[in-house]
PDB file of C-alpha atoms in Angstrom:
ATOM      1  CA  UNK X   1     -35.709 -16.116 -52.328  1.00 35.00           C
ATOM      2  CA  UNK X   2     -32.683 -13.976 -51.403  1.00 41.00           C
ATOM      3  CA  UNK X   3     -29.198 -15.322 -52.231  1.00 44.00           C
ATOM      4  CA  UNK X   4     -25.788 -13.867 -51.538  1.00 47.00           C
ATOM      5  CA  UNK X   5     -25.158 -14.108 -55.283  1.00 50.00           C
ATOM      6  CA  UNK X   6     -22.632 -16.911 -54.914  1.00 60.00           C
ATOM      7  CA  UNK X   7     -23.059 -19.873 -57.027  1.00 59.00           C
ATOM      8  CA  UNK X   8     -20.546 -22.759 -56.760  1.00 55.00           C
ATOM      9  CA  UNK X   9     -19.940 -25.605 -59.250  1.00 50.00           C
ATOM     10  CA  UNK X  10     -19.578 -29.343 -58.973  1.00 45.00           C
ATOM     11  CA  UNK X  11     -15.908 -28.930 -59.459  1.00 47.00           C
ATOM     12  CA  UNK X  12     -15.576 -29.045 -55.607  1.00 45.00           C
ATOM     13  CA  UNK X  13     -16.222 -32.794 -55.754  1.00 44.00           C
ATOM     14  CA  UNK X  14     -14.968 -34.096 -59.053  1.00 43.00           C
ATOM     15  CA  UNK X  15     -15.479 -37.825 -58.190  1.00 44.00           C
ATOM     16  CA  UNK X  16     -19.254 -37.474 -58.473  1.00 54.00           C
ATOM     17  CA  UNK X  17     -20.978 -35.569 -61.202  1.00 66.00           C
ATOM     18  CA  UNK X  18     -24.461 -34.091 -60.580  1.00 82.00           C
ATOM     19  CA  UNK X  19     -25.016 -31.654 -63.428  1.00 88.00           C
ATOM     20  CA  UNK X  20     -28.473 -30.914 -61.958  1.00 93.00           C
ATOM     21  CA  UNK X  21     -27.240 -29.692 -58.583  1.00 96.00           C
ATOM     22  CA  UNK X  22     -26.039 -26.095 -58.052  1.00 96.00           C
ATOM     23  CA  UNK X  23     -24.599 -24.916 -54.681  1.00 97.00           C
ATOM     24  CA  UNK X  24     -25.619 -21.477 -53.422  1.00 97.00           C
ATOM     25  CA  UNK X  25     -24.737 -19.443 -50.494  1.00 96.00           C
ATOM     26  CA  UNK X  26     -27.926 -17.946 -49.108  1.00 97.00           C
ATOM     27  CA  UNK X  27     -29.141 -15.737 -46.370  1.00 96.00           C
ATOM     28  CA  UNK X  28     -32.768 -16.825 -46.828  1.00 96.00           C
ATOM     29  CA  UNK X  29     -34.748 -19.702 -48.390  1.00 97.00           C
ATOM     30  CA  UNK X  30     -38.296 -21.112 -48.470  1.00 96.00           C
ATOM     31  CA  UNK X  31     -38.878 -22.083 -44.755  1.00 95.00           C
ATOM     32  CA  UNK X  32     -40.788 -25.271 -45.687  1.00 95.00           C
ATOM     33  CA  UNK X  33     -37.816 -26.611 -47.877  1.00 97.00           C
ATOM     34  CA  UNK X  34     -35.361 -25.940 -44.959  1.00 96.00           C
ATOM     35  CA  UNK X  35     -37.770 -27.608 -42.380  1.00 95.00           C
ATOM     36  CA  UNK X  36     -37.997 -30.639 -44.839  1.00 95.00           C
ATOM     37  CA  UNK X  37     -34.211 -30.909 -44.778  1.00 96.00           C
ATOM     38  CA  UNK X  38     -34.166 -30.709 -41.001  1.00 94.00           C
ATOM     39  CA  UNK X  39     -36.757 -33.403 -40.973  1.00 92.00           C
ATOM     40  CA  UNK X  40     -34.741 -35.530 -43.277  1.00 93.00           C
ATOM     41  CA  UNK X  41     -31.779 -35.208 -40.838  1.00 90.00           C
ATOM     42  CA  UNK X  42     -34.061 -36.217 -37.882  1.00 87.00           C
ATOM     43  CA  UNK X  43     -33.476 -32.872 -36.277  1.00 85.00           C
ATOM     44  CA  UNK X  44     -36.801 -31.157 -36.509  1.00 85.00           C
ATOM     45  CA  UNK X  45     -38.697 -31.652 -33.320  1.00 79.00           C
ATOM     46  CA  UNK X  46     -42.354 -31.407 -32.878  1.00 68.00           C
ATOM     47  CA  UNK X  47     -43.319 -27.955 -31.580  1.00 72.00           C
ATOM     48  CA  UNK X  48     -40.443 -26.092 -33.174  1.00 82.00           C
ATOM     49  CA  UNK X  49     -41.568 -22.897 -34.708  1.00 88.00           C
ATOM     50  CA  UNK X  50     -41.063 -22.246 -38.496  1.00 91.00           C
ATOM     51  CA  UNK X  51     -40.525 -18.613 -37.475  1.00 92.00           C
ATOM     52  CA  UNK X  52     -37.003 -19.650 -36.121  1.00 92.00           C
ATOM     53  CA  UNK X  53     -35.740 -20.545 -39.636  1.00 94.00           C
ATOM     54  CA  UNK X  54     -35.209 -16.960 -41.028  1.00 95.00           C
ATOM     55  CA  UNK X  55     -32.966 -15.900 -37.980  1.00 95.00           C
ATOM     56  CA  UNK X  56     -31.175 -19.170 -37.992  1.00 94.00           C
ATOM     57  CA  UNK X  57     -30.206 -18.531 -41.593  1.00 96.00           C
ATOM     58  CA  UNK X  58     -29.426 -14.958 -41.199  1.00 96.00           C
ATOM     59  CA  UNK X  59     -27.382 -15.591 -37.985  1.00 96.00           C
ATOM     60  CA  UNK X  60     -25.316 -18.219 -39.759  1.00 97.00           C
ATOM     61  CA  UNK X  61     -21.751 -17.096 -40.771  1.00 97.00           C
ATOM     62  CA  UNK X  62     -22.253 -19.095 -44.048  1.00 97.00           C
ATOM     63  CA  UNK X  63     -25.358 -21.090 -45.247  1.00 98.00           C
ATOM     64  CA  UNK X  64     -25.008 -23.347 -48.304  1.00 98.00           C
ATOM     65  CA  UNK X  65     -27.904 -25.079 -49.985  1.00 97.00           C
ATOM     66  CA  UNK X  66     -27.735 -27.683 -52.854  1.00 98.00           C
ATOM     67  CA  UNK X  67     -30.335 -26.846 -55.354  1.00 97.00           C
ATOM     68  CA  UNK X  68     -31.838 -29.250 -57.778  1.00 97.00           C
ATOM     69  CA  UNK X  69     -32.028 -27.067 -60.884  1.00 96.00           C
ATOM     70  CA  UNK X  70     -34.589 -29.448 -62.422  1.00 96.00           C
ATOM     71  CA  UNK X  71     -37.040 -28.934 -59.654  1.00 96.00           C
ATOM     72  CA  UNK X  72     -36.060 -25.619 -58.171  1.00 96.00           C
ATOM     73  CA  UNK X  73     -35.959 -27.247 -54.643  1.00 97.00           C
ATOM     74  CA  UNK X  74     -33.294 -27.201 -52.010  1.00 98.00           C
ATOM     75  CA  UNK X  75     -32.172 -30.913 -51.535  1.00 98.00           C
ATOM     76  CA  UNK X  76     -29.204 -30.396 -49.269  1.00 98.00           C
ATOM     77  CA  UNK X  77     -27.807 -27.710 -46.819  1.00 97.00           C
ATOM     78  CA  UNK X  78     -25.044 -27.043 -44.324  1.00 97.00           C
ATOM     79  CA  UNK X  79     -23.902 -24.006 -42.346  1.00 97.00           C
ATOM     80  CA  UNK X  80     -21.103 -22.580 -40.348  1.00 98.00           C
ATOM     81  CA  UNK X  81     -21.584 -20.741 -37.186  1.00 97.00           C
ATOM     82  CA  UNK X  82     -18.655 -18.630 -36.261  1.00 96.00           C
ATOM     83  CA  UNK X  83     -17.104 -15.703 -34.612  1.00 93.00           C
ATOM     84  CA  UNK X  84     -16.079 -14.154 -37.807  1.00 89.00           C
ATOM     85  CA  UNK X  85     -12.386 -14.029 -37.236  1.00 90.00           C
ATOM     86  CA  UNK X  86     -10.987 -17.262 -36.240  1.00 94.00           C
ATOM     87  CA  UNK X  87     -13.160 -20.260 -35.265  1.00 96.00           C
ATOM     88  CA  UNK X  88     -16.124 -21.843 -36.896  1.00 96.00           C
ATOM     89  CA  UNK X  89     -18.232 -24.915 -36.481  1.00 96.00           C
ATOM     90  CA  UNK X  90     -19.927 -26.726 -39.393  1.00 97.00           C
ATOM     91  CA  UNK X  91     -23.516 -27.729 -38.505  1.00 94.00           C
ATOM     92  CA  UNK X  92     -26.613 -29.115 -40.064  1.00 95.00           C
ATOM     93  CA  UNK X  93     -25.127 -30.781 -43.116  1.00 96.00           C
ATOM     94  CA  UNK X  94     -27.973 -32.940 -44.572  1.00 96.00           C
ATOM     95  CA  UNK X  95     -29.158 -34.093 -47.958  1.00 97.00           C
ATOM     96  CA  UNK X  96     -32.645 -35.235 -48.698  1.00 97.00           C
ATOM     97  CA  UNK X  97     -33.127 -39.037 -48.657  1.00 95.00           C
ATOM     98  CA  UNK X  98     -33.764 -39.149 -52.500  1.00 95.00           C
ATOM     99  CA  UNK X  99     -30.440 -37.411 -53.223  1.00 96.00           C
ATOM    100  CA  UNK X 100     -28.010 -39.355 -50.866  1.00 94.00           C
ATOM    101  CA  UNK X 101     -24.984 -41.299 -52.143  1.00 93.00           C
ATOM    102  CA  UNK X 102     -24.259 -38.773 -54.843  1.00 94.00           C
ATOM    103  CA  UNK X 103     -21.509 -36.840 -53.221  1.00 95.00           C
ATOM    104  CA  UNK X 104     -23.729 -33.859 -52.325  1.00 96.00           C
ATOM    105  CA  UNK X 105     -23.041 -33.861 -48.506  1.00 96.00           C
ATOM    106  CA  UNK X 106     -19.330 -34.065 -49.222  1.00 96.00           C
ATOM    107  CA  UNK X 107     -19.513 -31.171 -51.639  1.00 96.00           C
ATOM    108  CA  UNK X 108     -21.415 -29.080 -49.162  1.00 97.00           C
ATOM    109  CA  UNK X 109     -18.829 -29.906 -46.380  1.00 96.00           C
ATOM    110  CA  UNK X 110     -15.913 -29.170 -48.842  1.00 96.00           C
ATOM    111  CA  UNK X 111     -17.570 -25.849 -49.807  1.00 96.00           C
ATOM    112  CA  UNK X 112     -18.133 -24.846 -46.100  1.00 97.00           C
ATOM    113  CA  UNK X 113     -14.548 -25.649 -45.344  1.00 96.00           C
ATOM    114  CA  UNK X 114     -12.883 -23.892 -48.316  1.00 96.00           C
ATOM    115  CA  UNK X 115     -15.179 -20.800 -48.000  1.00 96.00           C
ATOM    116  CA  UNK X 116     -14.929 -20.467 -44.234  1.00 96.00           C
ATOM    117  CA  UNK X 117     -11.031 -20.474 -44.700  1.00 95.00           C
ATOM    118  CA  UNK X 118     -11.264 -17.986 -47.507  1.00 95.00           C
ATOM    119  CA  UNK X 119     -13.331 -15.735 -45.263  1.00 94.00           C
ATOM    120  CA  UNK X 120     -10.565 -15.859 -42.640  1.00 95.00           C
ATOM    121  CA  UNK X 121     -11.547 -18.762 -40.349  1.00 96.00           C
ATOM    122  CA  UNK X 122      -8.418 -20.458 -39.321  1.00 94.00           C
ATOM    123  CA  UNK X 123     -10.113 -23.323 -37.244  1.00 95.00           C
ATOM    124  CA  UNK X 124     -13.129 -25.167 -38.445  1.00 96.00           C
ATOM    125  CA  UNK X 125     -14.468 -28.082 -36.585  1.00 92.00           C
ATOM    126  CA  UNK X 126     -17.603 -30.243 -36.563  1.00 91.00           C
ATOM    127  CA  UNK X 127     -19.212 -33.199 -34.773  1.00 90.00           C
ATOM    128  CA  UNK X 128     -20.161 -35.925 -37.188  1.00 90.00           C
ATOM    129  CA  UNK X 129     -23.278 -38.099 -36.751  1.00 86.00           C
ATOM    130  CA  UNK X 130     -22.246 -41.766 -36.135  1.00 87.00           C
ATOM    131  CA  UNK X 131     -21.616 -43.527 -39.535  1.00 88.00           C
ATOM    132  CA  UNK X 132     -21.329 -40.231 -41.429  1.00 89.00           C
ATOM    133  CA  UNK X 133     -17.503 -39.740 -40.701  1.00 91.00           C
ATOM    134  CA  UNK X 134     -16.505 -40.525 -44.309  1.00 90.00           C
ATOM    135  CA  UNK X 135     -18.416 -37.606 -45.672  1.00 92.00           C
ATOM    136  CA  UNK X 136     -16.247 -35.258 -43.675  1.00 92.00           C
ATOM    137  CA  UNK X 137     -13.016 -37.254 -44.217  1.00 93.00           C
ATOM    138  CA  UNK X 138     -13.585 -36.923 -47.998  1.00 93.00           C
ATOM    139  CA  UNK X 139     -13.940 -33.149 -47.453  1.00 93.00           C
ATOM    140  CA  UNK X 140     -10.487 -32.927 -45.714  1.00 93.00           C
ATOM    141  CA  UNK X 141     -11.487 -33.391 -42.030  1.00 93.00           C
ATOM    142  CA  UNK X 142     -10.030 -35.898 -39.542  1.00 93.00           C
ATOM    143  CA  UNK X 143     -10.972 -37.079 -36.114  1.00 92.00           C
ATOM    144  CA  UNK X 144      -9.765 -34.899 -33.241  1.00 91.00           C
ATOM    145  CA  UNK X 145      -7.902 -37.490 -31.183  1.00 91.00           C
ATOM    146  CA  UNK X 146      -8.060 -36.971 -27.381  1.00 91.00           C
ATOM    147  CA  UNK X 147     -11.100 -34.578 -27.543  1.00 90.00           C
ATOM    148  CA  UNK X 148     -14.688 -35.325 -26.440  1.00 89.00           C
ATOM    149  CA  UNK X 149     -17.683 -33.634 -27.790  1.00 87.00           C
ATOM    150  CA  UNK X 150     -19.889 -32.492 -24.893  1.00 88.00           C
ATOM    151  CA  UNK X 151     -23.556 -31.347 -24.591  1.00 85.00           C
ATOM    152  CA  UNK X 152     -25.429 -29.469 -21.860  1.00 87.00           C
ATOM    153  CA  UNK X 153     -27.440 -31.861 -19.934  1.00 76.00           C
ATOM    154  CA  UNK X 154     -30.052 -29.660 -18.449  1.00 66.00           C
ATOM    155  CA  UNK X 155     -33.225 -29.111 -20.422  1.00 59.00           C
ATOM    156  CA  UNK X 156     -33.622 -25.470 -21.426  1.00 55.00           C
ATOM    157  CA  UNK X 157     -36.322 -23.739 -23.475  1.00 55.00           C
ATOM    158  CA  UNK X 158     -35.341 -23.478 -27.154  1.00 53.00           C
ATOM    159  CA  UNK X 159     -36.084 -20.264 -28.802  1.00 48.00           C
ATOM    160  CA  UNK X 160     -37.235 -22.156 -31.894  1.00 48.00           C
ATOM    161  CA  UNK X 161     -40.084 -23.602 -30.075  1.00 44.00           C
ATOM    162  CA  UNK X 162     -43.656 -22.234 -30.023  1.00 44.00           C
ATOM    163  CA  UNK X 163     -44.444 -20.653 -26.786  1.00 37.00           C
ATOM    164  CA  UNK X 164     -48.163 -21.689 -26.781  1.00 33.00           C
TER     165      UNK X 164
END
């Protein structure tokens, strides 16, 4: 597994301590562990191809995993997609069910915010899943009043789907 060589400590979220969790910026990771995390978030659709994971990770501006050092498995993740000079969007922040309510999601969001800013992003936004807003508020985000998230309605082929 290739990492960017960046390891981050729990100090990013001092109210919760998880000495067994290490945060890593990575460019690649075990596909099955990333797919398990997408499933934990309810985002992995049947028919998606595991072959899409590697380019998704490499194409992200920043990809963070929370690693349980006692098991060696990724138990959380999050990423920023960005133009590399000004704007970025946080996506796919998820923590495995067995590790929730420990501050891991907030730590991931905080790391993404801080590192994105350190790498020159001056605007970082996200869309929170309903009921998960406090994770992002604790990481320093606030609702964007008078803005509406929007999605493309038409169904389009997804490059992560198998083409069988």
